[in-house]
PDB file of C-alpha atoms and ligand atoms in Angstrom:
ATOM      1  CA  MET K 120      25.117  22.313 -21.027  1.00 49.00           C
ATOM      2  CA  MET K 121      23.571  24.385 -18.277  1.00 51.00           C
ATOM      3  CA  ARG K 122      20.295  22.524 -18.699  1.00 54.00           C
ATOM      4  CA  ILE K 123      21.968  19.116 -18.307  1.00 54.00           C
ATOM      5  CA  ASP K 124      23.581  20.305 -15.059  1.00 56.00           C
ATOM      6  CA  MET K 125      20.213  21.545 -13.744  1.00 62.00           C
ATOM      7  CA  VAL K 126      18.525  18.223 -14.465  1.00 67.00           C
ATOM      8  CA  SER K 127      21.245  16.159 -12.856  1.00 77.00           C
ATOM      9  CA  LEU K 128      21.181  18.423  -9.792  1.00 80.00           C
ATOM     10  CA  LYS K 129      17.414  17.919  -9.472  1.00 78.00           C
ATOM     11  CA  THR K 130      17.804  14.156  -9.806  1.00 79.00           C
ATOM     12  CA  ARG K 131      20.558  14.163  -7.208  1.00 80.00           C
ATOM     13  CA  LEU K 132      18.398  16.149  -4.782  1.00 80.00           C
ATOM     14  CA  ILE K 133      15.457  13.745  -5.246  1.00 79.00           C
ATOM     15  CA  ARG K 134      17.705  10.760  -4.631  1.00 78.00           C
ATOM     16  CA  GLU K 135      19.138  12.460  -1.549  1.00 78.00           C
ATOM     17  CA  HIS K 136      15.617  13.163  -0.278  1.00 77.00           C
ATOM     18  CA  ASN K 137      14.755   9.487  -0.815  1.00 76.00           C
ATOM     19  CA  ARG K 138      17.908   8.374   1.001  1.00 77.00           C
ATOM     20  CA  ILE K 139      17.255  10.597   4.031  1.00 77.00           C
ATOM     21  CA  TYR K 140      13.636   9.434   4.152  1.00 74.00           C
ATOM     22  CA  LYS K 141      14.642   5.783   4.067  1.00 73.00           C
ATOM     23  CA  CYS K 142      17.313   6.296   6.771  1.00 74.00           C
ATOM     24  CA  TRP K 143      14.661   7.809   9.012  1.00 71.00           C
ATOM     25  CA  MET K 144      12.210   4.982   8.370  1.00 73.00           C
ATOM     26  CA  ARG K 145      14.941   2.435   9.024  1.00 74.00           C
ATOM     27  CA  LEU K 146      15.692   4.078  12.381  1.00 72.00           C
ATOM     28  CA  LEU K 147      11.997   4.325  13.313  1.00 72.00           C
ATOM     29  CA  TRP K 148      11.550   0.673  12.376  1.00 69.00           C
ATOM     30  CA  HIS K 149      14.094  -0.321  15.031  1.00 67.00           C
ATOM     31  CA  ILE K 150      12.576   2.000  17.638  1.00 67.00           C
ATOM     32  CA  TYR K 151       8.982   0.910  17.190  1.00 68.00           C
ATOM     33  CA  GLY K 152       9.454  -2.793  16.555  1.00 70.00           C
ATOM     34  CA  MET K 153       7.091  -5.309  15.113  1.00 70.00           C
ATOM     35  CA  GLN K 154       4.189  -5.162  17.554  1.00 83.00           C
ATOM     36  CA  SER K 155       3.276  -1.714  16.197  1.00 89.00           C
ATOM     37  CA  PRO K 156       0.214  -1.394  13.959  1.00 93.00           C
ATOM     38  CA  LEU K 157       0.936  -2.331  10.336  1.00 93.00           C
ATOM     39  CA  VAL K 158      -0.660  -1.707   6.975  1.00 96.00           C
ATOM     40  CA  LEU K 159       0.207  -4.715   4.824  1.00 96.00           C
ATOM     41  CA  MET K 160       0.725  -4.224   1.077  1.00 97.00           C
ATOM     42  CA  VAL K 161       0.096  -7.237  -1.174  1.00 97.00           C
ATOM     43  CA  HIS K 162       0.159  -7.463  -4.984  1.00 95.00           C
ATOM     44  CA  GLY K 163      -0.535 -10.696  -6.905  1.00 89.00           C
ATOM     45  CA  PHE K 164       0.027 -14.393  -6.360  1.00 95.00           C
ATOM     46  CA  LYS K 165       2.159 -16.951  -8.196  1.00 92.00           C
ATOM     47  CA  PRO K 166       1.641 -20.744  -8.203  1.00 92.00           C
ATOM     48  CA  THR K 167       5.023 -21.671  -6.639  1.00 92.00           C
ATOM     49  CA  LYS K 168       7.871 -19.965  -4.748  1.00 90.00           C
ATOM     50  CA  GLU K 169      10.116 -20.510  -7.796  1.00 91.00           C
ATOM     51  CA  ASP K 170       7.688 -18.410  -9.868  1.00 90.00           C
ATOM     52  CA  CYS K 171       8.090 -15.440  -7.480  1.00 88.00           C
ATOM     53  CA  LYS K 172      10.661 -13.273  -9.257  1.00 86.00           C
ATOM     54  CA  SER K 173      10.413 -10.161  -7.051  1.00 87.00           C
ATOM     55  CA  SER K 174       9.427  -9.202  -3.517  1.00 86.00           C
ATOM     56  CA  PHE K 175       6.048  -8.055  -4.932  1.00 90.00           C
ATOM     57  CA  GLU K 176       5.067 -11.655  -5.669  1.00 90.00           C
ATOM     58  CA  MET K 177       4.131 -14.447  -3.280  1.00 94.00           C
ATOM     59  CA  THR K 178       2.273 -17.741  -3.254  1.00 96.00           C
ATOM     60  CA  ALA K 179      -1.350 -18.020  -2.155  1.00 96.00           C
ATOM     61  CA  MET K 180      -0.214 -20.652   0.318  1.00 96.00           C
ATOM     62  CA  SER K 181       2.137 -18.204   2.060  1.00 97.00           C
ATOM     63  CA  PHE K 182      -0.621 -15.585   2.072  1.00 97.00           C
ATOM     64  CA  GLU K 183      -2.998 -17.949   3.844  1.00 98.00           C
ATOM     65  CA  ARG K 184      -0.236 -18.938   6.257  1.00 97.00           C
ATOM     66  CA  LEU K 185       0.347 -15.296   7.179  1.00 97.00           C
ATOM     67  CA  MET K 186      -3.362 -14.483   7.613  1.00 98.00           C
ATOM     68  CA  THR K 187      -3.862 -17.590   9.797  1.00 98.00           C
ATOM     69  CA  TYR K 188      -0.759 -16.781  11.855  1.00 96.00           C
ATOM     70  CA  LEU K 189      -1.944 -13.212  12.487  1.00 96.00           C
ATOM     71  CA  THR K 190      -5.442 -14.264  13.610  1.00 96.00           C
ATOM     72  CA  ASP K 191      -4.102 -17.166  15.725  1.00 96.00           C
ATOM     73  CA  ASN K 192      -1.508 -14.984  17.448  1.00 94.00           C
ATOM     74  CA  GLY K 193      -3.663 -12.175  18.767  1.00 94.00           C
ATOM     75  CA  TRP K 194      -3.357  -9.690  15.899  1.00 96.00           C
ATOM     76  CA  HIS K 195      -6.554  -7.700  15.331  1.00 98.00           C
ATOM     77  CA  ALA K 196      -7.641  -7.277  11.698  1.00 98.00           C
ATOM     78  CA  MET K 197      -8.862  -3.672  11.605  1.00 98.00           C
ATOM     79  CA  THR K 198     -11.780  -2.461   9.548  1.00 98.00           C
ATOM     80  CA  TYR K 199     -11.182   0.594   7.353  1.00 98.00           C
ATOM     81  CA  ASP K 200     -13.044   2.774   9.868  1.00 98.00           C
ATOM     82  CA  GLU K 201     -10.907   1.492  12.737  1.00 98.00           C
ATOM     83  CA  LEU K 202      -7.778   2.202  10.719  1.00 97.00           C
ATOM     84  CA  LYS K 203      -8.972   5.705   9.901  1.00 97.00           C
ATOM     85  CA  GLN K 204      -9.800   6.443  13.523  1.00 97.00           C
ATOM     86  CA  MET K 205      -6.422   5.149  14.673  1.00 95.00           C
ATOM     87  CA  VAL K 206      -4.557   7.288  12.144  1.00 95.00           C
ATOM     88  CA  GLU K 207      -6.616  10.400  12.857  1.00 94.00           C
ATOM     89  CA  THR K 208      -6.394  10.116  16.681  1.00 93.00           C
ATOM     90  CA  LYS K 209      -2.809   8.723  16.673  1.00 91.00           C
ATOM     91  CA  GLN K 210      -3.896   6.201  19.313  1.00 91.00           C
ATOM     92  CA  TRP K 211      -1.502   3.473  18.194  1.00 91.00           C
ATOM     93  CA  LYS K 212      -2.485   0.015  19.387  1.00 93.00           C
ATOM     94  CA  GLN K 213      -0.151  -2.971  19.517  1.00 92.00           C
ATOM     95  CA  LYS K 214      -0.818  -6.001  17.266  1.00 94.00           C
ATOM     96  CA  HIS K 215      -3.313  -4.331  14.928  1.00 96.00           C
ATOM     97  CA  PHE K 216      -3.059  -4.658  11.164  1.00 97.00           C
ATOM     98  CA  TYR K 217      -4.872  -3.574   8.039  1.00 98.00           C
ATOM     99  CA  LEU K 218      -4.644  -5.386   4.695  1.00 98.00           C
ATOM    100  CA  THR K 219      -4.318  -3.625   1.326  1.00 98.00           C
ATOM    101  CA  PHE K 220      -3.947  -4.909  -2.245  1.00 98.00           C
ATOM    102  CA  ASP K 221      -2.321  -2.734  -4.913  1.00 97.00           C
ATOM    103  CA  ASP K 222      -3.183  -2.875  -8.640  1.00 95.00           C
ATOM    104  CA  THR K 223      -5.579  -5.739  -7.811  1.00 94.00           C
ATOM    105  CA  TYR K 224      -4.872  -8.830  -9.851  1.00 96.00           C
ATOM    106  CA  ASP K 225      -7.666 -11.329 -10.461  1.00 97.00           C
ATOM    107  CA  THR K 226      -5.816 -13.721  -8.120  1.00 96.00           C
ATOM    108  CA  VAL K 227      -6.957 -11.464  -5.276  1.00 97.00           C
ATOM    109  CA  TYR K 228     -10.480 -12.676  -6.071  1.00 97.00           C
ATOM    110  CA  THR K 229      -9.608 -16.302  -6.852  1.00 97.00           C
ATOM    111  CA  GLU K 230      -6.893 -16.943  -4.207  1.00 96.00           C
ATOM    112  CA  ALA K 231      -7.093 -14.398  -1.386  1.00 97.00           C
ATOM    113  CA  TYR K 232     -10.824 -13.625  -1.141  1.00 98.00           C
ATOM    114  CA  PRO K 233     -11.893 -17.161  -0.026  1.00 98.00           C
ATOM    115  CA  VAL K 234      -9.281 -17.003   2.789  1.00 98.00           C
ATOM    116  CA  LEU K 235     -10.371 -13.504   3.865  1.00 98.00           C
ATOM    117  CA  LYS K 236     -14.038 -14.541   3.927  1.00 98.00           C
ATOM    118  CA  LYS K 237     -13.204 -17.611   6.008  1.00 98.00           C
ATOM    119  CA  LEU K 238     -11.130 -15.595   8.518  1.00 98.00           C
ATOM    120  CA  ASN K 239     -13.365 -12.495   8.353  1.00 98.00           C
ATOM    121  CA  ILE K 240     -10.503 -10.117   7.523  1.00 98.00           C
ATOM    122  CA  PRO K 241     -11.414  -6.672   6.083  1.00 98.00           C
ATOM    123  CA  PHE K 242      -9.289  -5.282   3.236  1.00 98.00           C
ATOM    124  CA  THR K 243      -8.897  -2.434   0.745  1.00 98.00           C
ATOM    125  CA  MET K 244      -8.283  -3.008  -2.962  1.00 98.00           C
ATOM    126  CA  PHE K 245      -6.572  -0.095  -4.744  1.00 98.00           C
ATOM    127  CA  ILE K 246      -7.967  -0.014  -8.247  1.00 97.00           C
ATOM    128  CA  THR K 247      -6.509   1.464 -11.427  1.00 97.00           C
ATOM    129  CA  LYS K 248      -9.321   1.983 -13.928  1.00 96.00           C
ATOM    130  CA  GLY K 249      -7.009   1.399 -16.906  1.00 96.00           C
ATOM    131  CA  LEU K 250      -6.023  -2.075 -15.629  1.00 97.00           C
ATOM    132  CA  VAL K 251      -9.492  -3.471 -14.796  1.00 97.00           C
ATOM    133  CA  GLY K 252     -10.315  -6.385 -17.106  1.00 96.00           C
ATOM    134  CA  THR K 253      -6.893  -6.392 -18.819  1.00 95.00           C
ATOM    135  CA  LYS K 254      -4.287  -9.204 -18.815  1.00 91.00           C
ATOM    136  CA  THR K 255      -4.139 -10.764 -15.342  1.00 94.00           C
ATOM    137  CA  PHE K 256      -5.951  -7.922 -13.523  1.00 97.00           C
ATOM    138  CA  ILE K 257      -9.339  -8.213 -11.820  1.00 97.00           C
ATOM    139  CA  THR K 258     -12.354  -8.655 -14.096  1.00 98.00           C
ATOM    140  CA  MET K 259     -15.292  -6.266 -13.989  1.00 97.00           C
ATOM    141  CA  GLU K 260     -17.546  -9.087 -12.864  1.00 98.00           C
ATOM    142  CA  HIS K 261     -15.316 -10.026  -9.894  1.00 98.00           C
ATOM    143  CA  LEU K 262     -14.794  -6.383  -8.957  1.00 98.00           C
ATOM    144  CA  LYS K 263     -18.555  -5.787  -8.920  1.00 97.00           C
ATOM    145  CA  GLU K 264     -19.087  -8.755  -6.632  1.00 98.00           C
ATOM    146  CA  LEU K 265     -16.363  -7.644  -4.232  1.00 98.00           C
ATOM    147  CA  THR K 266     -17.691  -4.074  -3.953  1.00 97.00           C
ATOM    148  CA  LYS K 267     -20.907  -5.548  -2.483  1.00 97.00           C
ATOM    149  CA  ASP K 268     -19.061  -7.324   0.339  1.00 98.00           C
ATOM    150  CA  PRO K 269     -18.775  -5.241   3.576  1.00 97.00           C
ATOM    151  CA  LEU K 270     -15.282  -6.746   4.115  1.00 98.00           C
ATOM    152  CA  CYS K 271     -14.060  -4.993   0.969  1.00 98.00           C
ATOM    153  CA  THR K 272     -13.238  -1.276   0.679  1.00 98.00           C
ATOM    154  CA  ILE K 273     -12.235   0.289  -2.626  1.00 98.00           C
ATOM    155  CA  GLY K 274      -9.536   2.936  -2.984  1.00 98.00           C
ATOM    156  CA  CYS K 275      -8.099   4.899  -5.959  1.00 97.00           C
ATOM    157  CA  HIS K 276      -4.742   3.950  -7.476  1.00 97.00           C
ATOM    158  CA  GLY K 277      -4.672   6.459 -10.353  1.00 95.00           C
ATOM    159  CA  LEU K 278      -6.406   6.271 -13.721  1.00 94.00           C
ATOM    160  CA  GLU K 279      -3.427   4.759 -15.563  1.00 93.00           C
ATOM    161  CA  HIS K 280      -0.815   3.655 -12.987  1.00 94.00           C
ATOM    162  CA  LYS K 281       1.770   6.256 -13.943  1.00 93.00           C
ATOM    163  CA  VAL K 282       4.513   7.949 -11.895  1.00 93.00           C
ATOM    164  CA  PHE K 283       2.950  10.983 -10.206  1.00 92.00           C
ATOM    165  CA  ARG K 284       6.116  13.050  -9.812  1.00 91.00           C
ATOM    166  CA  ASP K 285       6.102  14.037 -13.471  1.00 88.00           C
ATOM    167  CA  PHE K 286       2.466  15.198 -13.499  1.00 93.00           C
ATOM    168  CA  THR K 287       1.297  18.805 -13.640  1.00 93.00           C
ATOM    169  CA  PRO K 288      -1.183  19.797 -10.900  1.00 93.00           C
ATOM    170  CA  ASP K 289      -4.030  19.392 -13.436  1.00 94.00           C
ATOM    171  CA  GLU K 290      -2.870  15.899 -14.382  1.00 94.00           C
ATOM    172  CA  THR K 291      -2.558  14.886 -10.714  1.00 94.00           C
ATOM    173  CA  LYS K 292      -6.075  16.138 -10.061  1.00 93.00           C
ATOM    174  CA  CYS K 293      -7.474  14.323 -13.092  1.00 93.00           C
ATOM    175  CA  GLN K 294      -5.795  10.997 -12.178  1.00 93.00           C
ATOM    176  CA  CYS K 295      -7.535  11.037  -8.793  1.00 94.00           C
ATOM    177  CA  THR K 296     -10.825  12.846  -9.179  1.00 95.00           C
ATOM    178  CA  GLU K 297     -11.826  11.198 -12.466  1.00 95.00           C
ATOM    179  CA  GLU K 298     -11.014   7.746 -11.159  1.00 95.00           C
ATOM    180  CA  LYS K 299     -12.775   8.405  -7.842  1.00 97.00           C
ATOM    181  CA  ALA K 300     -15.896   9.581  -9.695  1.00 97.00           C
ATOM    182  CA  TRP K 301     -15.789   6.533 -12.025  1.00 97.00           C
ATOM    183  CA  LEU K 302     -15.498   4.104  -9.091  1.00 98.00           C
ATOM    184  CA  GLU K 303     -18.245   5.835  -7.090  1.00 98.00           C
ATOM    185  CA  GLN K 304     -20.696   6.011  -9.997  1.00 98.00           C
ATOM    186  CA  THR K 305     -19.987   2.575 -11.467  1.00 97.00           C
ATOM    187  CA  PHE K 306     -20.211   0.647  -8.199  1.00 97.00           C
ATOM    188  CA  ASP K 307     -22.409   2.985  -6.119  1.00 97.00           C
ATOM    189  CA  ILE K 308     -19.809   3.286  -3.327  1.00 97.00           C
ATOM    190  CA  GLN K 309     -17.887   5.992  -1.444  1.00 96.00           C
ATOM    191  CA  VAL K 310     -14.157   6.144  -2.125  1.00 98.00           C
ATOM    192  CA  ASP K 311     -12.169   7.644   0.745  1.00 98.00           C
ATOM    193  CA  SER K 312      -8.567   6.468   0.234  1.00 98.00           C
ATOM    194  CA  PHE K 313      -5.793   6.537  -2.312  1.00 97.00           C
ATOM    195  CA  ALA K 314      -2.470   4.720  -2.864  1.00 97.00           C
ATOM    196  CA  PHE K 315       0.225   6.354  -4.982  1.00 96.00           C
ATOM    197  CA  PRO K 316       1.242   4.129  -7.931  1.00 95.00           C
ATOM    198  CA  TYR K 317       4.882   3.095  -7.312  1.00 92.00           C
ATOM    199  CA  GLY K 318       4.729   5.291  -4.210  1.00 89.00           C
ATOM    200  CA  ARG K 319       8.379   5.776  -3.242  1.00 86.00           C
ATOM    201  CA  ILE K 320       9.784   9.227  -2.610  1.00 84.00           C
ATOM    202  CA  VAL K 321      11.569   9.196  -5.989  1.00 85.00           C
ATOM    203  CA  GLU K 322       8.173   8.779  -7.669  1.00 89.00           C
ATOM    204  CA  VAL K 323       6.065  11.104  -5.511  1.00 91.00           C
ATOM    205  CA  SER K 324       6.799  14.803  -5.007  1.00 90.00           C
ATOM    206  CA  ASN K 325       5.931  17.042  -2.049  1.00 89.00           C
ATOM    207  CA  SER K 326       3.479  18.934  -4.252  1.00 92.00           C
ATOM    208  CA  ASN K 327       1.762  15.637  -5.259  1.00 93.00           C
ATOM    209  CA  ARG K 328       1.285  14.860  -1.565  1.00 92.00           C
ATOM    210  CA  ARG K 329       0.049  18.345  -0.686  1.00 93.00           C
ATOM    211  CA  GLN K 330      -2.425  18.184  -3.555  1.00 94.00           C
ATOM    212  CA  ILE K 331      -3.803  14.764  -2.540  1.00 94.00           C
ATOM    213  CA  ALA K 332      -4.181  16.000   1.059  1.00 93.00           C
ATOM    214  CA  LYS K 333      -6.504  18.770  -0.157  1.00 94.00           C
ATOM    215  CA  MET K 334      -8.777  16.343  -2.039  1.00 94.00           C
ATOM    216  CA  ASP K 335     -11.800  14.570  -0.605  1.00 94.00           C
ATOM    217  CA  LEU K 336      -9.740  11.579   0.601  1.00 96.00           C
ATOM    218  CA  SER K 337      -9.123  10.794   4.305  1.00 97.00           C
ATOM    219  CA  LEU K 338      -6.043   8.610   3.848  1.00 97.00           C
ATOM    220  CA  ALA K 339      -3.350   8.095   1.239  1.00 97.00           C
ATOM    221  CA  PHE K 340      -0.707   5.384   1.218  1.00 97.00           C
ATOM    222  CA  SER K 341       2.916   5.281   0.068  1.00 94.00           C
ATOM    223  CA  ALA K 342       5.187   2.371  -0.747  1.00 92.00           C
ATOM    224  CA  ILE K 343       7.642   3.556   1.935  1.00 88.00           C
ATOM    225  CA  GLU K 344       8.352   0.798   4.442  1.00 87.00           C
ATOM    226  CA  GLY K 345       7.412   1.370   8.057  1.00 87.00           C
ATOM    227  CA  THR K 346       4.939   0.765  10.874  1.00 89.00           C
ATOM    228  CA  LEU K 347       2.019   3.129  11.383  1.00 91.00           C
ATOM    229  CA  ARG K 348       3.762   4.648  14.408  1.00 87.00           C
ATOM    230  CA  SER K 349       6.159   6.242  11.924  1.00 82.00           C
ATOM    231  CA  ALA K 350       3.231   8.106  10.353  1.00 80.00           C
ATOM    232  CA  TRP K 351       4.003  11.329  12.267  1.00 75.00           C
ATOM    233  CA  TRP K 352       7.020  11.613   9.964  1.00 76.00           C
ATOM    234  CA  THR K 353       5.119  10.872   6.768  1.00 80.00           C
ATOM    235  CA  SER K 354       1.599  12.429   7.287  1.00 87.00           C
ATOM    236  CA  ASN K 355      -1.889  10.909   6.866  1.00 93.00           C
ATOM    237  CA  HIS K 356      -1.564  11.331   3.112  1.00 94.00           C
ATOM    238  CA  TYR K 357       1.679   9.420   2.724  1.00 94.00           C
ATOM    239  CA  LEU K 358       1.276   6.524   5.153  1.00 95.00           C
ATOM    240  CA  PRO K 359       4.010   3.885   5.407  1.00 92.00           C
ATOM    241  CA  ARG K 360       3.222   0.237   4.703  1.00 94.00           C
ATOM    242  CA  VAL K 361       4.923  -3.131   4.881  1.00 91.00           C
ATOM    243  CA  ASN K 362       5.457  -5.030   1.649  1.00 93.00           C
ATOM    244  CA  VAL K 363       4.474  -8.667   2.131  1.00 94.00           C
ATOM    245  CA  SER K 364       7.005 -10.907   0.380  1.00 92.00           C
ATOM    246  CA  GLU K 365       7.866 -14.585   0.735  1.00 92.00           C
ATOM    247  CA  ALA K 366      10.835 -13.570   2.929  1.00 90.00           C
ATOM    248  CA  PHE K 367       8.582 -11.488   5.196  1.00 91.00           C
ATOM    249  CA  VAL K 368       6.071 -14.362   5.671  1.00 94.00           C
ATOM    250  CA  GLU K 369       8.878 -16.809   6.325  1.00 92.00           C
ATOM    251  CA  ARG K 370      10.372 -14.784   9.184  1.00 89.00           C
ATOM    252  CA  PHE K 371       7.144 -13.370  10.591  1.00 90.00           C
ATOM    253  CA  THR K 372       5.354 -16.735  10.924  1.00 93.00           C
ATOM    254  CA  GLN K 373       8.413 -18.194  12.657  1.00 91.00           C
ATOM    255  CA  GLY K 374       8.308 -15.394  15.222  1.00 85.00           C
ATOM    256  CA  LYS K 375      11.723 -14.166  14.045  1.00 79.00           C
ATOM    257  CA  HIS K 376      12.800 -10.540  14.362  1.00 75.00           C
ATOM    258  CA  ILE K 377      11.705  -8.699  11.237  1.00 75.00           C
ATOM    259  CA  ARG K 378      14.420  -6.677   9.617  1.00 74.00           C
ATOM    260  CA  TYR K 379      13.675  -3.519   7.654  1.00 73.00           C
ATOM    261  CA  LYS K 380      14.980  -5.177   4.481  1.00 75.00           C
ATOM    262  CA  ASP K 381      12.368  -7.984   4.813  1.00 75.00           C
ATOM    263  CA  CYS K 382       9.610  -5.425   4.217  1.00 71.00           C
ATOM    264  CA  GLU K 383      11.185  -3.575   1.283  1.00 71.00           C
ATOM    265  CA  GLY K 384       9.565  -3.772  -2.131  1.00 68.00           C
ATOM    266  CA  ARG K 385      12.302  -4.547  -4.664  1.00 65.00           C
TER     267      ARG K 385
HETATM  268 ZN1  LIG Z 673       0.498  -0.141  -8.139  1.00 68.01          ZN
END
């Protein structure tokens, strides 16, 4: 009986932590507004809007519309080095963005990559070793080709795409260092960034974040919504991002005020 109480108390505390965190980010969102630098988080693409069943899915057409809108409206597409320098110096610049892909579906290669090459937009793909070449995820051949393009930076996303909160310190270390070593040796690249799988506060503990900060990785990304100017609250190893959904593209490309809920991953 005692044990059940302890577990429920822990769960309640985690949920409360998540709630406080989100309240803060919501408040900061309103203070900093939409001209603040953004890290965009994109997953895969679906053929039509009707096929998009969650805010993690969008059409390739909407993706191209957003990228074109950003470049036509004075937004600067940062390189990874520019992003890193901005985060490390905290010199926040208006209308700057950086593009990231999580999990990396093969549609990133077939649908997004031609657009990014055409518009010369740099991006990071967060790779999970266990997903490469399976189901709809990126093939080894496409991944190899992308790692040779200077526009593309590769980051870790965990060996198996599991929730980090439940890991022991050894498991956390293994998920990152083994994957980083695999990526670096297989593709002859340097891996300097990480994105937590799932990435909300309920799925990532303080000790996970402290451990990642001590590893040989300059930046780590969360799935907490916010502009980069909110990063003082989250640290360089739990950076906020904006989830790009159909609703986000719709409002953003019409110049409408972006609400916090438009950027939430649900
Ligand atoms: Zn993921």
